[in-house]
mmCIF file of C-alpha atoms in Angstrom:
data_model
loop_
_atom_site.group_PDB
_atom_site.id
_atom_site.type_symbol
_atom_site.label_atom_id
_atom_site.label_comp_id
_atom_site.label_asym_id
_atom_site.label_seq_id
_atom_site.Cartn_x
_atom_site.Cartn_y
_atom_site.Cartn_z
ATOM 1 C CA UNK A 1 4.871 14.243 -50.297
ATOM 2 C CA UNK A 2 7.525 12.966 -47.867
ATOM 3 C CA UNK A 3 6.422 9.286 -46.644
ATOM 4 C CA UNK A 4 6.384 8.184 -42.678
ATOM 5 C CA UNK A 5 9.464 5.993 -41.814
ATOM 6 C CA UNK A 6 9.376 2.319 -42.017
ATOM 7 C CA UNK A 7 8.722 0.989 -38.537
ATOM 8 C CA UNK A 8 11.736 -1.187 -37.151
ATOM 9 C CA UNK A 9 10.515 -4.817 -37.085
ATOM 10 C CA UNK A 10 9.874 -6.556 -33.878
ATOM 11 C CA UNK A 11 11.812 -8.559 -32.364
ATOM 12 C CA UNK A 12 14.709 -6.849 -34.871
ATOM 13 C CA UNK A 13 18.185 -8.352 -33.817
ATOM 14 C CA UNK A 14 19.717 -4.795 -34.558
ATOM 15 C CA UNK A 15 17.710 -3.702 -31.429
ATOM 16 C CA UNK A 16 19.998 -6.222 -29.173
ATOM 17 C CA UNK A 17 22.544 -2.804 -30.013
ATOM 18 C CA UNK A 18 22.072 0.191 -28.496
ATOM 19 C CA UNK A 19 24.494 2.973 -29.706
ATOM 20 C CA UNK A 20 25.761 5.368 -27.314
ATOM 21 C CA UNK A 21 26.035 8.946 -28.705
ATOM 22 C CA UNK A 22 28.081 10.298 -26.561
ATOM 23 C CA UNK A 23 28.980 13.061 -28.336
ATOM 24 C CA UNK A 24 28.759 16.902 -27.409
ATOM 25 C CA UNK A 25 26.286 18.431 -30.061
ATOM 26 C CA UNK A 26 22.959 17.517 -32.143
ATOM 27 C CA UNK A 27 24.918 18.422 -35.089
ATOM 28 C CA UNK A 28 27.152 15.907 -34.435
ATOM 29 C CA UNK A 29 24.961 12.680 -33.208
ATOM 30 C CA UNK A 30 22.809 13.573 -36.336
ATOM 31 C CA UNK A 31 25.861 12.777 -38.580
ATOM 32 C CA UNK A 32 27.178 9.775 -36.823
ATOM 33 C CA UNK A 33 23.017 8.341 -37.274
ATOM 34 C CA UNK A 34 23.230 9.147 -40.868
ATOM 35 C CA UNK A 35 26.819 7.608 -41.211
ATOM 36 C CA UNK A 36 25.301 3.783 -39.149
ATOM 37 C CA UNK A 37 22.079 3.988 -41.249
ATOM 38 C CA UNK A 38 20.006 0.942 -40.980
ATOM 39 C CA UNK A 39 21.831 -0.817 -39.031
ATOM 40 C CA UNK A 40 21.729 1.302 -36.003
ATOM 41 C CA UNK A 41 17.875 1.086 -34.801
ATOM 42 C CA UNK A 42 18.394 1.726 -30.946
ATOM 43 C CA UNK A 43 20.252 5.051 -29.564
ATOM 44 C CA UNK A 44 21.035 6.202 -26.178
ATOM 45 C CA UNK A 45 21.449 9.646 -25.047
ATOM 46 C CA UNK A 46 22.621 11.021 -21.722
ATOM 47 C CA UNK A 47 23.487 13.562 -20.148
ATOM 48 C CA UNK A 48 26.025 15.279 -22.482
ATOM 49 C CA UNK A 49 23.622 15.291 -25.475
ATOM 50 C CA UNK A 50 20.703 15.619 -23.285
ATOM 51 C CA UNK A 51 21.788 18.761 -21.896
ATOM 52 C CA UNK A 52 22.816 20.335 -25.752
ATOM 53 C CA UNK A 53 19.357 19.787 -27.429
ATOM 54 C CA UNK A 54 19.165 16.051 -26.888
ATOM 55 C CA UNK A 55 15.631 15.904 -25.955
ATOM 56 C CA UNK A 56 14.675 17.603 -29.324
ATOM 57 C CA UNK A 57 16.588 15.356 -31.183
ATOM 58 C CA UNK A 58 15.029 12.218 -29.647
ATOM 59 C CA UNK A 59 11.862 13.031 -31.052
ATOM 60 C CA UNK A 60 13.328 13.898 -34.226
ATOM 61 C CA UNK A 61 14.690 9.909 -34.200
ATOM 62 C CA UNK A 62 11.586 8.621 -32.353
ATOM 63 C CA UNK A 63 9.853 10.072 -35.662
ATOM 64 C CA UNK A 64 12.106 8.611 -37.691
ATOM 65 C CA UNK A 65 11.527 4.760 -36.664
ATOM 66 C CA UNK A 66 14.024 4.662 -34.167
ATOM 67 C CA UNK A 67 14.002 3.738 -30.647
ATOM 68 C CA UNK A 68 15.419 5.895 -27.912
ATOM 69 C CA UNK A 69 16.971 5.414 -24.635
ATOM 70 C CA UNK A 70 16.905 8.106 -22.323
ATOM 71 C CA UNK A 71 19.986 7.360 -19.997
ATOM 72 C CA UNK A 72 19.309 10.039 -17.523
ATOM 73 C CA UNK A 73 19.856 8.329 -14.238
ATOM 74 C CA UNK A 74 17.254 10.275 -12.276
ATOM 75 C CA UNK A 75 17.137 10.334 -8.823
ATOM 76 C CA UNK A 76 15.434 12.765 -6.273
ATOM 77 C CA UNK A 77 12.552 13.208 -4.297
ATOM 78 C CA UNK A 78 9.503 11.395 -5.352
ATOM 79 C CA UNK A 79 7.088 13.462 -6.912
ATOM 80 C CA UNK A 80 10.029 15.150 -8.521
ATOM 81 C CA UNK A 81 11.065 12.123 -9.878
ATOM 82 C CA UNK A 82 7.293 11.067 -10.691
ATOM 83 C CA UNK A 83 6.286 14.389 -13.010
ATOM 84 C CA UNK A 84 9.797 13.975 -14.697
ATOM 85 C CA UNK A 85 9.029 10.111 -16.092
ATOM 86 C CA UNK A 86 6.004 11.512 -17.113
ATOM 87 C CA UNK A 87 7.377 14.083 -19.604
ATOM 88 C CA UNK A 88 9.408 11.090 -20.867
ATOM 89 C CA UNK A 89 7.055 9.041 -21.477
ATOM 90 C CA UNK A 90 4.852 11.582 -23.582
ATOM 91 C CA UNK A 91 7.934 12.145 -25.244
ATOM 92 C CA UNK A 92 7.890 8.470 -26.829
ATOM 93 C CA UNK A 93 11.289 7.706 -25.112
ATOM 94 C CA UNK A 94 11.255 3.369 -25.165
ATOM 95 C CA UNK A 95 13.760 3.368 -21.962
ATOM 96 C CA UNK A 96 14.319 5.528 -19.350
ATOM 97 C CA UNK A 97 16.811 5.083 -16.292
ATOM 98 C CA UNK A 98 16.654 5.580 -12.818
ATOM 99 C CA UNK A 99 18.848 5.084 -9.766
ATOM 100 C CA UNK A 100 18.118 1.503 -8.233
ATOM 101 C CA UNK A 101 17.017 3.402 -4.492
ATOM 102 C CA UNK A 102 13.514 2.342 -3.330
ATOM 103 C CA UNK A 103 11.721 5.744 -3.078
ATOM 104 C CA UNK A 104 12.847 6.608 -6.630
ATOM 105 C CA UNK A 105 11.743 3.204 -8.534
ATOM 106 C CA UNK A 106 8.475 3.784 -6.699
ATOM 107 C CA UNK A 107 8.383 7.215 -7.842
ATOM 108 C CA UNK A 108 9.207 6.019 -11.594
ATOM 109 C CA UNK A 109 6.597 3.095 -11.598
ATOM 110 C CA UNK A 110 4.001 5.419 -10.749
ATOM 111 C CA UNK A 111 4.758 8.158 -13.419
ATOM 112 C CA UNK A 112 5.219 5.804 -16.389
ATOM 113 C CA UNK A 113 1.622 4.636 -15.697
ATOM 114 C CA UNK A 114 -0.603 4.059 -18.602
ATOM 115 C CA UNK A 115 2.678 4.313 -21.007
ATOM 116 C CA UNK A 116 4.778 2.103 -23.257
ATOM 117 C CA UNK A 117 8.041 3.251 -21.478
ATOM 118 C CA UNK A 118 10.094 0.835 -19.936
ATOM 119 C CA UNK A 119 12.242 1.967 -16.849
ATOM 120 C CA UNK A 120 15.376 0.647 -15.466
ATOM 121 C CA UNK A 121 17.334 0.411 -12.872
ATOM 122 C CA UNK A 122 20.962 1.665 -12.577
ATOM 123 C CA UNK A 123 22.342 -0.960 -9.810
ATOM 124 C CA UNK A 124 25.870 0.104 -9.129
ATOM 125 C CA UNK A 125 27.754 1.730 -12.261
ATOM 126 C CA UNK A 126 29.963 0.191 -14.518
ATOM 127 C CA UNK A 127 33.080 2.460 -13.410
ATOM 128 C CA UNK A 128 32.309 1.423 -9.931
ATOM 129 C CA UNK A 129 34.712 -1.077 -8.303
ATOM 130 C CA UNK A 130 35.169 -2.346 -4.355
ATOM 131 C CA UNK A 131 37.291 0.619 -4.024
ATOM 132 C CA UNK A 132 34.813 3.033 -5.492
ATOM 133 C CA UNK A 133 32.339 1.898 -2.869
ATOM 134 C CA UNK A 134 34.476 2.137 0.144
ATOM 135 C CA UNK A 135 35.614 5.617 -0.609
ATOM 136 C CA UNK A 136 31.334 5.869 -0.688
ATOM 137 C CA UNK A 137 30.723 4.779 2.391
ATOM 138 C CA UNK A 138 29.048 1.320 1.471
ATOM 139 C CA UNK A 139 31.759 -0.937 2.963
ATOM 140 C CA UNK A 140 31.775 -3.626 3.295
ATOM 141 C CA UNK A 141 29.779 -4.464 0.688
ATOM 142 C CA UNK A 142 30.775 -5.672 -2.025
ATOM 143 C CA UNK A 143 29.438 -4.361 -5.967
ATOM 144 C CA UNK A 144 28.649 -7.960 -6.678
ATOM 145 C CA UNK A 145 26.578 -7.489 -3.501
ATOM 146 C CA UNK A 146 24.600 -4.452 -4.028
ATOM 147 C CA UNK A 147 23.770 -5.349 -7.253
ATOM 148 C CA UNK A 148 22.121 -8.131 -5.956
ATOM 149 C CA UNK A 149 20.267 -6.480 -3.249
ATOM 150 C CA UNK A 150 19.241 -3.819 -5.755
ATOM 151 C CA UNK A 151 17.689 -6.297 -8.217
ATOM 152 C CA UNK A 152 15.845 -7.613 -5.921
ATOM 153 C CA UNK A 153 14.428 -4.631 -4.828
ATOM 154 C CA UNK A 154 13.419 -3.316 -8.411
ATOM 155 C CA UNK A 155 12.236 -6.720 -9.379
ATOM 156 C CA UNK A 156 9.842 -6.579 -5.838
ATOM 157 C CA UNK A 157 8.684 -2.616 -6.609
ATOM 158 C CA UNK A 158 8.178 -3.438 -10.591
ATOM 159 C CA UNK A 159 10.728 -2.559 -12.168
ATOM 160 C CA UNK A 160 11.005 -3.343 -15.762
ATOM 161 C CA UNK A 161 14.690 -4.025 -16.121
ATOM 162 C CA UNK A 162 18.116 -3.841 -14.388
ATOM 163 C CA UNK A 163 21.183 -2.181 -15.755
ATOM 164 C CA UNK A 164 24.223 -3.817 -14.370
ATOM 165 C CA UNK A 165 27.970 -5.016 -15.935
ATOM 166 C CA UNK A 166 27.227 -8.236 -17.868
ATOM 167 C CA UNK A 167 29.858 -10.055 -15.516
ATOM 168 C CA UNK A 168 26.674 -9.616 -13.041
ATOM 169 C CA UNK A 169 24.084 -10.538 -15.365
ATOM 170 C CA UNK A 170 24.192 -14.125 -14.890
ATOM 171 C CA UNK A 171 23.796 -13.373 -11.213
ATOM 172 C CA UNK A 172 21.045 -10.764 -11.886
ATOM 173 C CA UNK A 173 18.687 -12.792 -14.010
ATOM 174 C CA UNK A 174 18.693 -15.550 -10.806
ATOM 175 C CA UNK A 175 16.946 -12.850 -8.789
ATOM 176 C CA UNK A 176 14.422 -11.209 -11.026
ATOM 177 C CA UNK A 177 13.462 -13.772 -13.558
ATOM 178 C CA UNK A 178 12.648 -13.894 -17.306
ATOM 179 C CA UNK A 179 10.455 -11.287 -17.987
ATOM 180 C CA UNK A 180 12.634 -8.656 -16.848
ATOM 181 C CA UNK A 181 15.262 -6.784 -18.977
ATOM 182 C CA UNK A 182 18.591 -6.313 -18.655
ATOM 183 C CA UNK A 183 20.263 -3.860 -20.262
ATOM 184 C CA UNK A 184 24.361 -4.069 -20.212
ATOM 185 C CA UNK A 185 26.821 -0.832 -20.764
ATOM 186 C CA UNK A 186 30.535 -1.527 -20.253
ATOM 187 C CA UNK A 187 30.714 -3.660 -23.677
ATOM 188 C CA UNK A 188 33.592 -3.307 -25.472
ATOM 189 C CA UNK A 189 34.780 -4.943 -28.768
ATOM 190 C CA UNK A 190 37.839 -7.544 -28.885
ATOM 191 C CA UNK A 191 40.781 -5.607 -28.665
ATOM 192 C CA UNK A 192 38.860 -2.064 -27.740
ATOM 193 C CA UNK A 193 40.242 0.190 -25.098
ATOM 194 C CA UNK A 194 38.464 -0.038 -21.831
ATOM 195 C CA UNK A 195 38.223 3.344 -21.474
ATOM 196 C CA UNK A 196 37.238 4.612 -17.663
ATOM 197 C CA UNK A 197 35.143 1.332 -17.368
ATOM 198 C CA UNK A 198 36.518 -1.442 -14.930
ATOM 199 C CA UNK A 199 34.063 -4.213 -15.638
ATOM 200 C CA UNK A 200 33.779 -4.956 -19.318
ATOM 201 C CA UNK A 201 33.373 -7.865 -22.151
ATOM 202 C CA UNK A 202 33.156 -8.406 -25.386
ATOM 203 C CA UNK A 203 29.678 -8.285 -27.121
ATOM 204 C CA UNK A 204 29.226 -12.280 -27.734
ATOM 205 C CA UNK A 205 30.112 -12.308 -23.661
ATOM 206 C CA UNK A 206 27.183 -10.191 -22.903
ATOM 207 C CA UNK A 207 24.621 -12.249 -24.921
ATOM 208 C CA UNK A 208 26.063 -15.259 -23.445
ATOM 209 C CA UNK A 209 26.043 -13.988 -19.999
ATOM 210 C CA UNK A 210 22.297 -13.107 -20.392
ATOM 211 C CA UNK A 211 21.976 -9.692 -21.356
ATOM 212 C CA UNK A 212 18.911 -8.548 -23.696
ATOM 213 C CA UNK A 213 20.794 -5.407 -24.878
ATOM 214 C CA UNK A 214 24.094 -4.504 -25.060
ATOM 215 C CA UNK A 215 25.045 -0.551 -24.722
ATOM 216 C CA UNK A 216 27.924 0.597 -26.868
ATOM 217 C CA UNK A 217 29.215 3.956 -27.529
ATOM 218 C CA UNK A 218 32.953 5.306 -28.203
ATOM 219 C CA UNK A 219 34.125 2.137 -29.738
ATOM 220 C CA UNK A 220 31.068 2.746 -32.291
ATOM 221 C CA UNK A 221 31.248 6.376 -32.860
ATOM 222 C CA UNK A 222 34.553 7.398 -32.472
ATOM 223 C CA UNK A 223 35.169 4.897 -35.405
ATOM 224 C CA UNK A 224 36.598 5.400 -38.679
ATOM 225 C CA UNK A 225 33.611 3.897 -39.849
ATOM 226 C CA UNK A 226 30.719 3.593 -37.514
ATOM 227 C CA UNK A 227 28.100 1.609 -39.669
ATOM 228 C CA UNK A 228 31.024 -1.173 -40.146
ATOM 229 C CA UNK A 229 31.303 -1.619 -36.260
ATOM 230 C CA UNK A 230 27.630 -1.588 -35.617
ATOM 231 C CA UNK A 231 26.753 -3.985 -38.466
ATOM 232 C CA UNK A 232 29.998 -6.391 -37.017
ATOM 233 C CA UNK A 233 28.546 -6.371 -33.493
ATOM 234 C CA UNK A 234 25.113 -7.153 -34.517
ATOM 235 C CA UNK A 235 26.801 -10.121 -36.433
ATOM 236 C CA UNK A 236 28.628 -11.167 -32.653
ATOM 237 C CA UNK A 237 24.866 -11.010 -31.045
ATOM 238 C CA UNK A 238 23.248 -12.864 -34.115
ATOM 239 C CA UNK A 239 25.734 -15.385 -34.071
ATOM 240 C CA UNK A 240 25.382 -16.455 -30.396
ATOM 241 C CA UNK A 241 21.740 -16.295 -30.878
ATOM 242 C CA UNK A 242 21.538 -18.534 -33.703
#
């Protein structure tokens, strides 16, 4: 008779890391988990996995101790976006993101009623710059400056964490407080390639800057050896929080 997986530990510094699997196929984010072992405890999935059998595979890691993160950026009317937490939530998901627009973290609050899952708010994204938001049509404000203004509106409608670039974290934290998450992609490894990201630091520069959990994905599992970057980057976060 097969035994039920160990639980991950509270307050487990290996959950300061969530791993990214951006990868195309089950098949292959199923490897990559079995290659980190125990010292991955915290995946995301988005939209490329989500869309290829994703949400079958997060319960098959939700049943196997693990934590998921749902990064599925929803935004769209509100009862849509309402019904849709929901179904995430019965799914076991421990994060879930939104976009940071009023009538969608409304939306969210209400359909993760009664639940364990914690929803966040996508601010302005990590590939964003000044330029990005011109060519948007939110000149002349700044990122730095939406960010802020879209904290503060999560942090008002109950919002249980921001996700922003950890050079806005410091920044961040000064508008909603302690007991609010934040949850910072964009991390990259000394000497990593940036990739399409225009805002990034290294792990230890997250922590410092006041993140609660740095996302990493391509530096992890395009790897030669994943477990050996995941198990080094835990080392960075223990080591500043020591």
């Amino acid at each position: 008779m097969s035994l039920p997986p160990n639980p991950i530990p509270a307050g487990d510094i290996r959950d300061k890391l969530i791993i990214g699997l951006d990868v195309p196929s089950v098949e292959e984010a199923r490897a990559i988990v079995a290659r980190i072992g125990d010292a991955g405890t915290f995946y995301k999935i988005g939209y490329q996995l989500a869309y290829a059998g994703g949400f079958e595979f997060a319960r098959e890691l939700i049943g196997q101790g693990k934590k998921v993160f749902l990064d599925l950026k929803l935004h769209d009317i509100g009862n849509t976006v309402e019904e849709g937490v929901r179904s995430v939530a019965r799914l076991g998901a421990t994060f879930l993101t939104v976009h940071a627009y009023p009538q969608t973290m409304r939306a969210a609050v209400a359909g993760k009623a009664g639940s364990s899952l914690k929803i966040l708010a996508v601010t302005v994204l990590t590939s964003y710059d000044n330029n990005d938001l011109v060519e948007a049509g939110y000149a002349p404000v700044t990122a730095a400056e939406l960010v802020a203004r879209r904290a503060g509106q999560a942090r008002d409608l109950g919002i249980d964490g921001i996700v922003c670039a950890a050079t806005e974290a410091e920044r961040v934290r000064a508008i909603v407080g302690p007991d609010r998450l934040i949850v910072t992609p964009g991390i990259r490894p000394a000497g990593a390639d940036a990739g399409d990201q225009k805002r990034v630091v290294t792990p230890a520069q997250g922590i410092r800057l006041g993140a609660d959990h740095l996302v990493v994905a391509r530096p992890i599992v395009k790897a030669a050896d994943p477990r050996a970057v995941a198990e080094a980057i835990v080392r960075d976060i223990a080591d500043v929080k020591a």
